[in-house]
Short mmCIF file of C-alpha atoms in Angstrom, two decimals:
data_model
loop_
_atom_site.label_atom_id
_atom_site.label_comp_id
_atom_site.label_asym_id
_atom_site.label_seq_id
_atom_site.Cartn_x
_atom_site.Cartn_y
_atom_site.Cartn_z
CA UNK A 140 10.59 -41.08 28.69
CA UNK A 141 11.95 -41.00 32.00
CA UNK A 142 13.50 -37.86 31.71
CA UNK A 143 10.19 -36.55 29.74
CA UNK A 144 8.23 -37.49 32.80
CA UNK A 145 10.54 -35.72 35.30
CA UNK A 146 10.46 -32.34 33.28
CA UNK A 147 6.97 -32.63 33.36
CA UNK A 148 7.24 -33.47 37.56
CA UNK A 149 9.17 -30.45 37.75
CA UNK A 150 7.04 -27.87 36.21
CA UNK A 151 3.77 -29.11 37.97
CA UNK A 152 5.73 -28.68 41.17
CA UNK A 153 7.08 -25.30 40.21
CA UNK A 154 3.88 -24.07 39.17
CA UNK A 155 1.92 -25.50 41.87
CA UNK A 156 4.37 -23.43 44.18
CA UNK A 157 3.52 -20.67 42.68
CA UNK A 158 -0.41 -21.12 43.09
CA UNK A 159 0.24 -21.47 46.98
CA UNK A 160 2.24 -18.26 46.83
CA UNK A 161 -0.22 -16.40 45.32
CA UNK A 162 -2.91 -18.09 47.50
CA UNK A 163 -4.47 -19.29 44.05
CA UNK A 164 -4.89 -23.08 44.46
CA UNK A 165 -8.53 -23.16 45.33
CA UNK A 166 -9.48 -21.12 42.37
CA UNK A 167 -7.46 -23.68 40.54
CA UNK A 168 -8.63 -26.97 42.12
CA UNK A 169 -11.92 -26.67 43.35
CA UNK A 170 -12.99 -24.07 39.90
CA UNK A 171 -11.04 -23.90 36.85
CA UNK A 172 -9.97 -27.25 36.70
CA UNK A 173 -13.25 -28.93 37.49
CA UNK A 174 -15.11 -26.51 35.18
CA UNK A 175 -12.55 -27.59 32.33
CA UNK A 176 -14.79 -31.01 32.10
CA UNK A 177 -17.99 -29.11 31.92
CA UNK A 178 -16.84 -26.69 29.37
CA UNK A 179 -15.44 -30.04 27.35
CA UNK A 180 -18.92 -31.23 27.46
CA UNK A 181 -20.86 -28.15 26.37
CA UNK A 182 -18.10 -28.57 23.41
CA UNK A 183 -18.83 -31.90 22.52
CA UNK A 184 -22.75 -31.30 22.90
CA UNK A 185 -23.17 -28.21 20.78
CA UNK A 186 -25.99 -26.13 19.85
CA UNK A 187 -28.23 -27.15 17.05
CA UNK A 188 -28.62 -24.64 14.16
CA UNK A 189 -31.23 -24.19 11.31
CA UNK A 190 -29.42 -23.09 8.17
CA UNK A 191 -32.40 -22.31 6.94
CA UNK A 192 -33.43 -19.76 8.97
CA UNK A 193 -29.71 -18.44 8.48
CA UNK A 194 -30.60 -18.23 4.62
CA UNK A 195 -33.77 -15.97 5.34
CA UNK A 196 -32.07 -13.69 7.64
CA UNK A 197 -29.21 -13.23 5.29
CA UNK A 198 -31.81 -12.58 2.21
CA UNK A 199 -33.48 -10.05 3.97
CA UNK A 200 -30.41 -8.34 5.29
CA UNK A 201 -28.74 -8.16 1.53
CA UNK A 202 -32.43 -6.58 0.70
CA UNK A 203 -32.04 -4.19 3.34
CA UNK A 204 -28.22 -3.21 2.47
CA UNK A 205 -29.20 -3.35 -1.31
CA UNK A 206 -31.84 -0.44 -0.44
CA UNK A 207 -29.31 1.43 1.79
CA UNK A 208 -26.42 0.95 -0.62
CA UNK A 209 -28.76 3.02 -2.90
CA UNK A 210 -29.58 5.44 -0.61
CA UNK A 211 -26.49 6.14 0.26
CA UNK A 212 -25.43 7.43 -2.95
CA UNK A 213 -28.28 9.03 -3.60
CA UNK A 214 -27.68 11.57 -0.55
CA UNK A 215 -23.94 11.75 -1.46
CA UNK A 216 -24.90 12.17 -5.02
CA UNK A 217 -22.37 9.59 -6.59
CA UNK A 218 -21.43 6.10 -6.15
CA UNK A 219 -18.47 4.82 -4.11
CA UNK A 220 -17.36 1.87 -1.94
CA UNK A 221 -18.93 2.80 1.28
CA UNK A 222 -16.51 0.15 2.98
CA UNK A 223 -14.34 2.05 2.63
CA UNK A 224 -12.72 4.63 5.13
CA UNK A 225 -10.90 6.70 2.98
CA UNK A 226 -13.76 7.19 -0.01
CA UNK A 227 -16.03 7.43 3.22
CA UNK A 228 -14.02 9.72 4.71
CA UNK A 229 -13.89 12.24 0.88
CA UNK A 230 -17.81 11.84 0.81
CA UNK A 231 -18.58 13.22 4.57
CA UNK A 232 -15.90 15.95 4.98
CA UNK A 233 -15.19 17.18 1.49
CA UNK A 234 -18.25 16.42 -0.37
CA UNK A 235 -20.73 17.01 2.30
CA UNK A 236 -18.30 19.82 4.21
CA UNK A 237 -19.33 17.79 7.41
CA UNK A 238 -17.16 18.55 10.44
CA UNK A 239 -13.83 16.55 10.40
CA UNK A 240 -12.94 15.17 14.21
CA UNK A 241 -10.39 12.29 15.08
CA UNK A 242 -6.96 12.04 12.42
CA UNK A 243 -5.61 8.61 12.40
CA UNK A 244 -2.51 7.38 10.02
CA UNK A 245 -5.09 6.91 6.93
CA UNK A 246 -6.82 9.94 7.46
CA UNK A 247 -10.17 11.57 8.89
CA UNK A 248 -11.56 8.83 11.36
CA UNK A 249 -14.85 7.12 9.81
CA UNK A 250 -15.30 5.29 13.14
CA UNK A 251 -19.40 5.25 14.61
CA UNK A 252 -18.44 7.62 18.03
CA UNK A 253 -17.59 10.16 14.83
CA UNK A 254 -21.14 9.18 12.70
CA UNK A 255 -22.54 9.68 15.89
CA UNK A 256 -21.72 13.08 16.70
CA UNK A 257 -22.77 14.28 12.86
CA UNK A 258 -25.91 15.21 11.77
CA UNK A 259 -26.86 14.81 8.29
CA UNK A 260 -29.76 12.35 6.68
CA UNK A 261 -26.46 10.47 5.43
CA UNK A 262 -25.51 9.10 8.65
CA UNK A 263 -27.98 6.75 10.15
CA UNK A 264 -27.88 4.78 6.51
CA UNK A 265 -24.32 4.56 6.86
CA UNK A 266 -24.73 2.88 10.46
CA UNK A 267 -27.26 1.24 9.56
CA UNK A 268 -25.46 -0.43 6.60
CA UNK A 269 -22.10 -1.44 8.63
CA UNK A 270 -24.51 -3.11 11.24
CA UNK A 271 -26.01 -5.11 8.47
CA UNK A 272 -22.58 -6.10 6.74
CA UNK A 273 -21.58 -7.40 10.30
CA UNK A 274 -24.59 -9.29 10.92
CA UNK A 275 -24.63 -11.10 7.38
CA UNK A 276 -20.86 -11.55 6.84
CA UNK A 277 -19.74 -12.77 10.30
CA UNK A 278 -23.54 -14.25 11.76
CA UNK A 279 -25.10 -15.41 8.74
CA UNK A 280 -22.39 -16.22 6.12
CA UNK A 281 -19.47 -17.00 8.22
CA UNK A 282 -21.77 -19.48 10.40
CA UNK A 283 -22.63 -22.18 7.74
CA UNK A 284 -19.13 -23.54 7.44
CA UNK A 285 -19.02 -24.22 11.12
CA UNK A 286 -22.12 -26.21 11.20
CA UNK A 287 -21.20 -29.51 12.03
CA UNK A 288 -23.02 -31.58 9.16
CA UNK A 289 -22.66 -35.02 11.14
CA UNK A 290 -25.51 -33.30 13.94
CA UNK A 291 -26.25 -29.48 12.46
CA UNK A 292 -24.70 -28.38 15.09
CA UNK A 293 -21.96 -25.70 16.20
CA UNK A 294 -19.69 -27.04 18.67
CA UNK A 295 -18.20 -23.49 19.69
CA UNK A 296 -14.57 -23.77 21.15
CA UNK A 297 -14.75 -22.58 25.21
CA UNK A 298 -11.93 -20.79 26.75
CA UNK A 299 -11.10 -20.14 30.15
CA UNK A 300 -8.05 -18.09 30.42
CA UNK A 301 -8.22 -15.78 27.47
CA UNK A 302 -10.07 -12.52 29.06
CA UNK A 303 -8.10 -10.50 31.77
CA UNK A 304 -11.44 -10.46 33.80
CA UNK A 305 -11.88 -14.84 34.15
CA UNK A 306 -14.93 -14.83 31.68
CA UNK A 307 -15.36 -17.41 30.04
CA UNK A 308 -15.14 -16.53 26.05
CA UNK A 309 -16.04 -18.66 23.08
CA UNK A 310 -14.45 -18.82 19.59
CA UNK A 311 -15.42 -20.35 15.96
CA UNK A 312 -17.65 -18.91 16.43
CA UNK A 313 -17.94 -16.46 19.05
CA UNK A 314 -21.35 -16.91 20.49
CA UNK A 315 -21.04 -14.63 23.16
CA UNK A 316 -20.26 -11.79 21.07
CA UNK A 317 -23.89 -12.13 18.76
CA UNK A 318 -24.80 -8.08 18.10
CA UNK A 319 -27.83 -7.81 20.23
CA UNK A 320 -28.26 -3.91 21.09
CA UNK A 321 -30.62 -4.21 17.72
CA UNK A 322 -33.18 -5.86 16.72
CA UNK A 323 -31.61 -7.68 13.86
CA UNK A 324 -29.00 -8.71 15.64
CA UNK A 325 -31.52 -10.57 18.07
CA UNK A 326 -32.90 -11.82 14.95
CA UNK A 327 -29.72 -14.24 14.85
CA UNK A 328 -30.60 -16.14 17.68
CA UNK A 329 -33.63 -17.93 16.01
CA UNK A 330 -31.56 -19.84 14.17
CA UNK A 331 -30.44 -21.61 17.77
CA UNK A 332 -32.75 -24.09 18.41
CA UNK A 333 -33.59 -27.03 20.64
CA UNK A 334 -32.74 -30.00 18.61
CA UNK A 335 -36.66 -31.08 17.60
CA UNK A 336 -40.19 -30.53 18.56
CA UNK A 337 -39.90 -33.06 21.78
CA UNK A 338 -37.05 -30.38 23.14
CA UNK A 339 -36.71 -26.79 24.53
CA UNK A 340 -34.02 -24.21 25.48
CA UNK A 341 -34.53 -23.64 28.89
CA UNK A 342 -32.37 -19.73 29.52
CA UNK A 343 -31.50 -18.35 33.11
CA UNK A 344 -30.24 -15.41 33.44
CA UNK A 345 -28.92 -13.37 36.68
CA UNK A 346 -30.63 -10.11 37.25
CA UNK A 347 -28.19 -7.09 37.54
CA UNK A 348 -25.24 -9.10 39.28
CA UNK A 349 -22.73 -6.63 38.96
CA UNK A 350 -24.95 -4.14 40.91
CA UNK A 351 -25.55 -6.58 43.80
CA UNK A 352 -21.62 -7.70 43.92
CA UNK A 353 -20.51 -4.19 44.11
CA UNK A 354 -23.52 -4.11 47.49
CA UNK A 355 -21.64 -7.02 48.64
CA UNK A 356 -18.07 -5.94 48.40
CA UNK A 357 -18.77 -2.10 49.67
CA UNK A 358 -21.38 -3.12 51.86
CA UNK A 359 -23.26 -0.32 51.55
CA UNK A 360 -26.34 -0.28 53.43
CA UNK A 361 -28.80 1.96 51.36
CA UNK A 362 -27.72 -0.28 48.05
CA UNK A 363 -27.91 -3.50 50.70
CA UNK A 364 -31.25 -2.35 51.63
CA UNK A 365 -32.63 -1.59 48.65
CA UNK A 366 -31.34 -5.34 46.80
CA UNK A 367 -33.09 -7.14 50.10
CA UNK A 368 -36.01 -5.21 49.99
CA UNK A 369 -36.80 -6.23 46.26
CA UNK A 370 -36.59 -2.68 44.60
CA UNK A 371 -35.88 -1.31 41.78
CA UNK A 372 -32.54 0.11 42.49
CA UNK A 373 -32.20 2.26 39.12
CA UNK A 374 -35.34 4.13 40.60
CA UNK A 375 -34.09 3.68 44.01
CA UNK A 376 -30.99 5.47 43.13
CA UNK A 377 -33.01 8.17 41.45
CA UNK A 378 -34.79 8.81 44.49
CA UNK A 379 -31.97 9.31 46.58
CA UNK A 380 -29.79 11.50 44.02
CA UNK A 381 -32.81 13.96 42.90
CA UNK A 382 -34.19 13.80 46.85
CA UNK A 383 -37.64 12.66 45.73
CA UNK A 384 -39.87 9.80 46.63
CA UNK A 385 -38.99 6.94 44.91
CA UNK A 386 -43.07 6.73 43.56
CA UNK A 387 -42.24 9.98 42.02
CA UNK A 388 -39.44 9.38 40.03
CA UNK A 389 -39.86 9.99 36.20
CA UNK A 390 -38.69 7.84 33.24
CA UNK A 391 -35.72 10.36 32.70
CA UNK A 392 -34.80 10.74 36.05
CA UNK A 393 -34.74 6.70 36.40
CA UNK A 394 -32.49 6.94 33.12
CA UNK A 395 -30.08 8.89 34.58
CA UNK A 396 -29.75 6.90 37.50
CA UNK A 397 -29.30 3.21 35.58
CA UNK A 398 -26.44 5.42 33.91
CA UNK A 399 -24.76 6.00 37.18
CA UNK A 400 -25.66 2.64 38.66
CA UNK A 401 -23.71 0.91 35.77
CA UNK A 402 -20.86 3.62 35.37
CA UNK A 403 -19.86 3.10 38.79
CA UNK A 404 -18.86 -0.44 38.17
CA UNK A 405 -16.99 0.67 35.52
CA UNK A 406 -15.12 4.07 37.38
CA UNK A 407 -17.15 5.87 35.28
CA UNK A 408 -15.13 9.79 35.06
CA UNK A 409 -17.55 12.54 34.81
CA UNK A 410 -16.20 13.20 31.41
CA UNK A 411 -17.96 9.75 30.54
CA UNK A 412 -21.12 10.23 32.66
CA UNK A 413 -22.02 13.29 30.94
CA UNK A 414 -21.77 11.47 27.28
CA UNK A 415 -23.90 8.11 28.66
CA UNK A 416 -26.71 11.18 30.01
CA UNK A 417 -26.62 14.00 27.22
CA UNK A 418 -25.40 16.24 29.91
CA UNK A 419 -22.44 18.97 30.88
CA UNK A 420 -19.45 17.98 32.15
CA UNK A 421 -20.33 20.01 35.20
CA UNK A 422 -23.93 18.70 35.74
CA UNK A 423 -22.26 14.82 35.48
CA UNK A 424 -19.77 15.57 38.51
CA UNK A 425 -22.41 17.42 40.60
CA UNK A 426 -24.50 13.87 39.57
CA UNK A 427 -21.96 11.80 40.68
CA UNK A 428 -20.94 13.81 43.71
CA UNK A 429 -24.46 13.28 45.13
CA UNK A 430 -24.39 10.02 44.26
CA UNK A 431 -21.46 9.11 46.71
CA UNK A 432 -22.97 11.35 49.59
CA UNK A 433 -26.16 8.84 49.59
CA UNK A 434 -23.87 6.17 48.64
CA UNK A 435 -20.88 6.75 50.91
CA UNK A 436 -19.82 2.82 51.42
CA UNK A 437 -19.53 2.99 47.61
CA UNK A 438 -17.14 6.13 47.71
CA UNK A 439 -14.93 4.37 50.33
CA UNK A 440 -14.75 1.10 48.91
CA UNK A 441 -13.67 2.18 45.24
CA UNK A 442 -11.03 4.09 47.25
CA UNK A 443 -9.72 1.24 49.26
CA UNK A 444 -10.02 -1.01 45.67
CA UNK A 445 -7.61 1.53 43.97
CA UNK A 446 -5.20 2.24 47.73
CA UNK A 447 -4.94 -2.04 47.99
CA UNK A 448 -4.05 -2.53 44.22
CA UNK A 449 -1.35 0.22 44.42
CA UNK A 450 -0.30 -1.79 47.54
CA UNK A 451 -0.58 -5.07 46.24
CA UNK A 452 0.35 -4.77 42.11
CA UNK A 453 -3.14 -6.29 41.44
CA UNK A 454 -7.10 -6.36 42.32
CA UNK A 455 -8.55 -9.95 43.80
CA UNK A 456 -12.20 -11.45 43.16
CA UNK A 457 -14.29 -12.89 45.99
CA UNK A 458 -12.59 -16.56 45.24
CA UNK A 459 -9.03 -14.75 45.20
CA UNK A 460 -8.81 -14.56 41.76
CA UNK A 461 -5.91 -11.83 40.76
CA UNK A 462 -5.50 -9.28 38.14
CA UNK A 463 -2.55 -8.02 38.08
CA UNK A 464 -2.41 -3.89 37.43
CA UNK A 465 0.82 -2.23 36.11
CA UNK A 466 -0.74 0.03 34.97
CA UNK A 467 -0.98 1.80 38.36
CA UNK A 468 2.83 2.54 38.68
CA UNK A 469 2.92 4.29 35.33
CA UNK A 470 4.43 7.47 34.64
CA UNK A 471 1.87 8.76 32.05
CA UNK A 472 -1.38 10.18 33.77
CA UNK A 473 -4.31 8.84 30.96
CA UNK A 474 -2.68 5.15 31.35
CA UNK A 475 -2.31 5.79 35.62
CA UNK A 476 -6.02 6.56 35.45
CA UNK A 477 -6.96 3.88 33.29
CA UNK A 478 -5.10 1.49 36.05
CA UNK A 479 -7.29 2.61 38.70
CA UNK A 480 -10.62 2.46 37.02
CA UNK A 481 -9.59 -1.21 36.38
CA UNK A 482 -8.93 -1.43 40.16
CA UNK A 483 -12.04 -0.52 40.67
CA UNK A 484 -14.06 -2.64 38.37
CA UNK A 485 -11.92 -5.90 37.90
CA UNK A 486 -12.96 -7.65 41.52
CA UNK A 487 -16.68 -6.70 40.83
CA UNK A 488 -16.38 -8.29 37.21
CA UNK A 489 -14.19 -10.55 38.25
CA UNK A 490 -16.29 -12.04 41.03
CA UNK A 491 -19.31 -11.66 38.33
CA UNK A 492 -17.22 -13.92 36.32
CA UNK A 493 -16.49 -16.54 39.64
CA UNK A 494 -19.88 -16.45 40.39
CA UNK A 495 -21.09 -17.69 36.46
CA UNK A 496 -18.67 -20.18 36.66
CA UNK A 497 -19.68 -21.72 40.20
CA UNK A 498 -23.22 -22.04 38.94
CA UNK A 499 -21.98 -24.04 35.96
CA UNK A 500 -20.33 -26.56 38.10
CA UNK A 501 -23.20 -26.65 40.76
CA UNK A 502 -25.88 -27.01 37.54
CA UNK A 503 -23.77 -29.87 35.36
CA UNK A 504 -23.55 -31.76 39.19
CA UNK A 505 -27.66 -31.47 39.55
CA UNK A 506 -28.46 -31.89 36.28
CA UNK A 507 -25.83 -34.93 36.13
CA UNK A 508 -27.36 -36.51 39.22
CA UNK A 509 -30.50 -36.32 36.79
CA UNK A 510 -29.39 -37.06 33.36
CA UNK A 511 -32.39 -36.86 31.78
CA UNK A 512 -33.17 -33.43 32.71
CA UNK A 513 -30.62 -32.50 30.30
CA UNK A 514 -27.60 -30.51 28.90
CA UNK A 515 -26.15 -27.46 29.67
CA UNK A 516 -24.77 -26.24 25.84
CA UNK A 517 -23.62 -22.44 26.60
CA UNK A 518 -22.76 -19.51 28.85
CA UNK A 519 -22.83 -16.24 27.43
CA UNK A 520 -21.38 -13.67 30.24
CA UNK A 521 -24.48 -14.34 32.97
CA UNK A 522 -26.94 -16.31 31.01
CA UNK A 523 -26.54 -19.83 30.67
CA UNK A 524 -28.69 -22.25 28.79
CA UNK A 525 -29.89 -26.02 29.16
CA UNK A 526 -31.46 -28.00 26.04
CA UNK A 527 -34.20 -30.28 27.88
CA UNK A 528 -37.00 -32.35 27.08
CA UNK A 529 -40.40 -30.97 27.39
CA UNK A 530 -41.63 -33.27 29.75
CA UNK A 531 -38.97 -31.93 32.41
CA UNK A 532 -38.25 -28.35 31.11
CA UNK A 533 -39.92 -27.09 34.44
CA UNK A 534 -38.09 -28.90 36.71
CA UNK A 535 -35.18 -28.64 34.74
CA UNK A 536 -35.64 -24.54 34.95
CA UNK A 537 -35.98 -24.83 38.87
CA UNK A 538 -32.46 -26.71 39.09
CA UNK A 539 -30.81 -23.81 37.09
CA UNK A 540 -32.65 -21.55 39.36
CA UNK A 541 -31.94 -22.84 42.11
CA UNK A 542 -28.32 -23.76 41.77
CA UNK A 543 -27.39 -20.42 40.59
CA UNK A 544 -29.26 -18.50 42.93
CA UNK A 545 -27.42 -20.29 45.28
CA UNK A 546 -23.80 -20.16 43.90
CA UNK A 547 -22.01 -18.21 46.12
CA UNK A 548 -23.27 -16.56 49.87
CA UNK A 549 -23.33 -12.70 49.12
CA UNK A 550 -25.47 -9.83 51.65
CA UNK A 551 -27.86 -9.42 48.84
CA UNK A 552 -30.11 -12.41 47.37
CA UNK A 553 -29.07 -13.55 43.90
CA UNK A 554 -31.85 -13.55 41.47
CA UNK A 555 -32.19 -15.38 38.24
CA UNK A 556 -35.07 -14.78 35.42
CA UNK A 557 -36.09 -18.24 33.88
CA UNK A 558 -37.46 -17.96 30.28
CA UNK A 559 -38.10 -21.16 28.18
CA UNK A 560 -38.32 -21.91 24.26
CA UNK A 561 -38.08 -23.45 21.48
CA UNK A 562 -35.82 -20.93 20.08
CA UNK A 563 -32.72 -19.00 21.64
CA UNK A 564 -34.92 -15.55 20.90
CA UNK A 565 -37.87 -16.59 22.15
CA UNK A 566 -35.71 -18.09 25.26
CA UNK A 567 -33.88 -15.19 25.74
CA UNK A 568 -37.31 -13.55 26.73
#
């Protein structure tokens, strides 16, 4: 035992050394470890499902694939297992003489960036369908054996250090990671519920946070400007790039913009822009060129992100959190580039990621100090949720409000929409 306890003495110490080398212990005292009790508790709590409603939405999706299944054959005029790649692959480039693109080791890629680029009545049942057998197989099926039957709830499995960016992700089953780009994948979360009719799923969710960090850490002042003068900074961005009034930019023009605004975070290359927009390769760099001339702190701090991670070996959040790059020392010129675009993106996602998880410790606290306010039960990337009683679901929405409005100090305000429900759809807003 003795010599059990002293191994165990010497690792804390040697790891502990190496937090204060790397300047990480107050990420790791005053965040991860605290938040490690919170996450345990939105374990143990769960989130109350009705299989019922799971066995309606997976009825009407088999209806839905039935029809497509027959579709499907119908415009490749035979039958065959559309699951699979390589009789997929037979039907669309041999059969149908559609364009072949990507090779892999199994043949023509079947992937949806290829069904996307084709054009025959074929392909949007074929999309279509996969979405379907995702939903149903994974959401619907796969979800009743991880209802809990001693509560009807799923207690989903939180962890901290699995993503490279310091989000938190979830497993069995992965709740942040519900296909909600469609419809029917939305559909999913009205099986969440708040656990009877006395209860209600209060949601809070930050409003473009990734946009204001990247203000914050360039310190731009047109983006600064625009965040603390309340506008909308899609068609604020507009205005500036197309040199228009911002009460005369169109719906496209605004389009193109929220493309830029959110490629930016992510070192969009003008290759990239120009498939987000529909546009040349030519007319996305002469996009993004006048982007940085109106948005010049932005030009100069993506520069200094990729010059101080080439210095350092890594990129750093606003709470020090590091990422180390290697990438950035490579040989090869793809994976060189791919380093730097994750220089530039992994301290605003990173602080994103900070951010959520300050306002998790600051709302359990509050809503601790007040237990019967209620329970936070999940985080899914900037959202988080509470399950309160009706009676308080007001005042339980101003604590989540308030507390994560007021997570960290940043030179744009922090703004969080507050939706309430008595389902996870409906609370989503």
């Amino acid at each position: 035992c003795q010599k059990g306890a002293a191994a165990i003495l010497y690792i804390h110490n040697k790891q502990l050394a190496a937090l204060e080398k790397k300047q990480l212990t107050s990420l790791y005292f005053d965040m991860e470890l605290p938040l490690a009790k919170v996450l345990y508790k939105m374990e143990k709590t769960g989130f109350f499902v009705d299989g019922n409603v799971l066995r309606q939405l997976g009825s009407a999706f088999q209806q839905r694939i039935t029809q497509l299944t027959k579709d499907i054959y119908f415009l490749a005029g035979k039958e065959f297992n559309i699951n699979s790649p390589i009789q997929l692959a037979e039907v669309l480039f041999e059969d149908l003489g559609l364009p072949a693109q990507k090779k892999t080791k199994r043949g023509f890629s079947t992937d949806n960036d290829v069904l996307e680029s084709l054009e025959h009545p074929i392909i949007q049942p074929i999309i279509e369908y996969r979405q379907l057998q995702k939903l149903k197989s994974t959401y619907v099926d796969g979800m009743f054996s991880l209802i809990s039957p001693n509560d009807n709830r799923i207690h989903s499995t939180f962890k901290q250090a699995l993503t490279a960016t310091g989000r938190i992700s979830s497993t069995e089953p992965n709740l942040q990671n519900i296909p909600v780009r469609y419809e029917e994948g939305r559909q999913i979360r009205r099986a969440f519920l708040a656990k009877d009719e006395d209860h209600v799923l209060v949601n809070a969710d930050y409003s473009q946070i990734e946009l204001r960090i990247l203000a914050h850490l360039s310190g731009d002042k047109t983006l600064i400007d625009s965040f603390n003068n309340n506008e909308d900074i899609h068609a604020r961005t507009a205005a500036e790039v197309f040199g228009v009034d911002i009460s005369e930019v169109t719906s496209a023009q605004r389009s193109q913009a929220k493309a830029v605004n959110f490629g930016i975070v992510y070192g969009i290359s003008d290759f990239g822009l120009s498939k987000s927009i529909g546009s040349t390769k030519k007319e996305a760099a002469q996009f993004m060129e006048t982007y940085f001339a109106r948005y010049q702190g932005v030009e100069k701090y993506l520069k200094e992100s990729v010059q101080d991670a080439k210095k350092h070996g890594c990129a750093k959040t606003i709470m020090g959190r590091r990422r180390d790059i290697p990438e950035l020392r490579a040989q090869n010129y793809n994976v060189r580039s791919f380093g730097e675009r994750v220089a530039m993106n992994a301290p605003i996602q990173g602080s994103a990621a900070d951010i959520i998880k300050l306002a998790m410790l600051k709302v359990d606290k509050a809503l601790e100090e007040k237990s019967y306010l209620g329970k936070l039960i999940l985080q899914v990337h900037d959202e988080l949720i509470v399950e309160a009683e009706q009676s308080i679901a007001k005042e339980a929405g101003k604590i989540l409000e308030y507390e994560m409005e007021h997570a960290a100090e940043m030179l744009v305000p922090l703004l969080v929409d507050i939706h309430r429900g008595s389902n996870w759809y409906i609370a989503k807003g």
